[in-house]
GROMACS .gro file of C-alpha atoms in nm:
model
  169
    1UNK     CA    1  -0.307   3.906  -7.304
    2UNK     CA    2  -0.053   3.830  -7.034
    3UNK     CA    3  -0.058   3.526  -6.812
    4UNK     CA    4   0.119   3.548  -6.479
    5UNK     CA    5   0.204   3.181  -6.510
    6UNK     CA    6   0.447   3.258  -6.790
    7UNK     CA    7   0.539   3.610  -6.690
    8UNK     CA    8   0.903   3.642  -6.785
    9UNK     CA    9   1.015   3.831  -6.472
   10UNK     CA   10   0.897   3.548  -6.248
   11UNK     CA   11   1.149   3.326  -6.422
   12UNK     CA   12   1.436   3.561  -6.339
   13UNK     CA   13   1.525   3.434  -5.994
   14UNK     CA   14   1.808   3.685  -5.933
   15UNK     CA   15   1.561   3.971  -5.988
   16UNK     CA   16   1.308   3.817  -5.750
   17UNK     CA   17   1.573   3.766  -5.483
   18UNK     CA   18   1.675   4.130  -5.509
   19UNK     CA   19   1.312   4.242  -5.493
   20UNK     CA   20   1.275   4.042  -5.174
   21UNK     CA   21   1.579   4.213  -5.022
   22UNK     CA   22   1.439   4.555  -5.110
   23UNK     CA   23   1.105   4.471  -4.946
   24UNK     CA   24   1.262   4.318  -4.634
   25UNK     CA   25   1.492   4.614  -4.579
   26UNK     CA   26   1.213   4.868  -4.613
   27UNK     CA   27   0.999   4.665  -4.373
   28UNK     CA   28   1.291   4.664  -4.128
   29UNK     CA   29   1.297   5.043  -4.159
   30UNK     CA   30   0.936   5.056  -4.040
   31UNK     CA   31   1.026   4.848  -3.734
   32UNK     CA   32   1.319   5.073  -3.649
   33UNK     CA   33   1.100   5.380  -3.686
   34UNK     CA   34   0.849   5.227  -3.444
   35UNK     CA   35   1.131   5.157  -3.198
   36UNK     CA   36   1.261   5.514  -3.218
   37UNK     CA   37   0.917   5.672  -3.198
   38UNK     CA   38   0.827   5.452  -2.901
   39UNK     CA   39   1.115   5.616  -2.713
   40UNK     CA   40   1.043   5.963  -2.852
   41UNK     CA   41   0.673   5.953  -2.766
   42UNK     CA   42   0.704   5.736  -2.451
   43UNK     CA   43   0.417   5.543  -2.606
   44UNK     CA   44   0.470   5.220  -2.802
   45UNK     CA   45   0.107   5.177  -2.917
   46UNK     CA   46   0.103   5.533  -3.054
   47UNK     CA   47   0.433   5.474  -3.234
   48UNK     CA   48   0.303   5.154  -3.396
   49UNK     CA   49  -0.020   5.326  -3.494
   50UNK     CA   50   0.166   5.620  -3.645
   51UNK     CA   51   0.385   5.396  -3.862
   52UNK     CA   52   0.149   5.114  -3.952
   53UNK     CA   53  -0.191   5.285  -3.957
   54UNK     CA   54  -0.149   5.660  -3.963
   55UNK     CA   55   0.067   5.700  -4.271
   56UNK     CA   56  -0.028   5.499  -4.574
   57UNK     CA   57   0.282   5.557  -4.784
   58UNK     CA   58   0.651   5.644  -4.757
   59UNK     CA   59   0.663   6.021  -4.788
   60UNK     CA   60   0.374   6.077  -4.546
   61UNK     CA   61   0.524   5.826  -4.305
   62UNK     CA   62   0.861   6.001  -4.308
   63UNK     CA   63   0.695   6.341  -4.267
   64UNK     CA   64   0.507   6.212  -3.961
   65UNK     CA   65   0.829   6.067  -3.818
   66UNK     CA   66   1.011   6.396  -3.875
   67UNK     CA   67   0.737   6.591  -3.696
   68UNK     CA   68   0.748   6.351  -3.400
   69UNK     CA   69   1.127   6.367  -3.381
   70UNK     CA   70   1.119   6.745  -3.402
   71UNK     CA   71   0.881   6.762  -3.106
   72UNK     CA   72   1.057   6.488  -2.907
   73UNK     CA   73   1.255   6.499  -2.586
   74UNK     CA   74   1.572   6.414  -2.778
   75UNK     CA   75   1.868   6.651  -2.774
   76UNK     CA   76   1.931   6.880  -3.069
   77UNK     CA   77   2.222   6.655  -3.172
   78UNK     CA   78   2.004   6.341  -3.160
   79UNK     CA   79   1.725   6.509  -3.354
   80UNK     CA   80   1.973   6.630  -3.617
   81UNK     CA   81   2.120   6.282  -3.656
   82UNK     CA   82   1.774   6.125  -3.690
   83UNK     CA   83   1.653   6.387  -3.935
   84UNK     CA   84   1.967   6.338  -4.146
   85UNK     CA   85   1.889   5.966  -4.165
   86UNK     CA   86   1.524   6.022  -4.254
   87UNK     CA   87   1.646   6.262  -4.526
   88UNK     CA   88   1.869   5.988  -4.668
   89UNK     CA   89   1.572   5.753  -4.651
   90UNK     CA   90   1.349   6.002  -4.831
   91UNK     CA   91   1.613   6.038  -5.102
   92UNK     CA   92   1.594   5.660  -5.158
   93UNK     CA   93   1.216   5.647  -5.165
   94UNK     CA   94   1.163   5.713  -5.536
   95UNK     CA   95   1.421   5.447  -5.629
   96UNK     CA   96   1.241   5.204  -5.398
   97UNK     CA   97   0.909   5.284  -5.563
   98UNK     CA   98   1.064   5.242  -5.909
   99UNK     CA   99   1.193   4.900  -5.813
  100UNK     CA  100   0.889   4.771  -5.627
  101UNK     CA  101   0.597   4.929  -5.809
  102UNK     CA  102   0.696   4.992  -6.169
  103UNK     CA  103   0.596   4.728  -6.423
  104UNK     CA  104   0.897   4.549  -6.563
  105UNK     CA  105   0.962   4.425  -6.911
  106UNK     CA  106   1.251   4.243  -7.067
  107UNK     CA  107   1.353   4.372  -7.405
  108UNK     CA  108   1.540   4.143  -7.639
  109UNK     CA  109   1.776   4.265  -7.907
  110UNK     CA  110   1.964   4.076  -8.173
  111UNK     CA  111   2.316   4.179  -8.266
  112UNK     CA  112   2.457   3.946  -8.528
  113UNK     CA  113   2.430   3.598  -8.385
  114UNK     CA  114   2.389   3.714  -8.023
  115UNK     CA  115   2.067   3.781  -7.837
  116UNK     CA  116   2.084   4.025  -7.548
  117UNK     CA  117   1.819   4.101  -7.290
  118UNK     CA  118   1.765   4.424  -7.104
  119UNK     CA  119   1.549   4.477  -6.796
  120UNK     CA  120   1.342   4.795  -6.811
  121UNK     CA  121   1.076   4.951  -6.595
  122UNK     CA  122   0.780   5.144  -6.728
  123UNK     CA  123   0.726   5.483  -6.564
  124UNK     CA  124   0.388   5.635  -6.489
  125UNK     CA  125   0.433   5.841  -6.803
  126UNK     CA  126   0.482   5.524  -7.009
  127UNK     CA  127   0.854   5.574  -7.067
  128UNK     CA  128   1.098   5.286  -7.048
  129UNK     CA  129   1.400   5.317  -6.819
  130UNK     CA  130   1.674   5.060  -6.779
  131UNK     CA  131   1.674   4.886  -6.443
  132UNK     CA  132   1.991   4.688  -6.398
  133UNK     CA  133   2.073   4.430  -6.137
  134UNK     CA  134   2.357   4.660  -6.035
  135UNK     CA  135   2.114   4.949  -5.971
  136UNK     CA  136   1.893   4.729  -5.755
  137UNK     CA  137   2.197   4.603  -5.561
  138UNK     CA  138   2.318   4.960  -5.512
  139UNK     CA  139   1.976   5.052  -5.371
  140UNK     CA  140   1.986   4.753  -5.136
  141UNK     CA  141   2.329   4.861  -5.012
  142UNK     CA  142   2.219   5.223  -4.970
  143UNK     CA  143   1.911   5.140  -4.763
  144UNK     CA  144   2.120   4.884  -4.572
  145UNK     CA  145   2.365   5.158  -4.477
  146UNK     CA  146   2.083   5.380  -4.352
  147UNK     CA  147   1.940   5.087  -4.155
  148UNK     CA  148   2.277   5.019  -3.989
  149UNK     CA  149   2.315   5.382  -3.883
  150UNK     CA  150   1.955   5.403  -3.768
  151UNK     CA  151   1.984   5.080  -3.570
  152UNK     CA  152   2.289   5.208  -3.381
  153UNK     CA  153   2.113   5.534  -3.303
  154UNK     CA  154   1.797   5.352  -3.195
  155UNK     CA  155   1.998   5.137  -2.954
  156UNK     CA  156   2.168   5.444  -2.806
  157UNK     CA  157   1.833   5.619  -2.761
  158UNK     CA  158   1.680   5.309  -2.602
  159UNK     CA  159   1.962   5.287  -2.349
  160UNK     CA  160   1.960   5.657  -2.273
  161UNK     CA  161   1.587   5.724  -2.247
  162UNK     CA  162   1.442   5.386  -2.160
  163UNK     CA  163   1.707   5.209  -1.953
  164UNK     CA  164   1.649   4.856  -1.836
  165UNK     CA  165   1.539   4.838  -1.476
  166UNK     CA  166   1.740   4.562  -1.297
  167UNK     CA  167   1.420   4.460  -1.116
  168UNK     CA  168   1.266   4.373  -1.456
  169UNK     CA  169   1.534   4.112  -1.523
   0.00000   0.00000   0.00000
């Protein structure tokens, strides 16, 4: 029996901090997608509904975004840039799921007088795969790069298609 009060991963603060970064960055992605779809659809409530209610998980959400972008008023160049970024995001999705959803275990090994620990995740097939701090950090950096590019594009689209009316200021 396992008690969450003594669950070994909870006592690994660096791992928890990295998990938090993964979750925060993927949540930021959802907000950027809402922002972009609000401009694409000319309808903020529909964009929010599509992201937060219409698509229950990552792949479906990205497919819905791609369909909306493909049918949008954006130029071919803008659509291509957005679709390239959603492709990068889709490529990161399985790593995100491995980090966030896979059960983790810490394996201990003894080599002479030294004890070493190894962080592993358990796949759906029951296989153990090493999950290093470096791999999690690399994922954080990869999704951060996509977010930066997406944010710049979202700002450009906002300014182009939904300019600020001076009377609103």
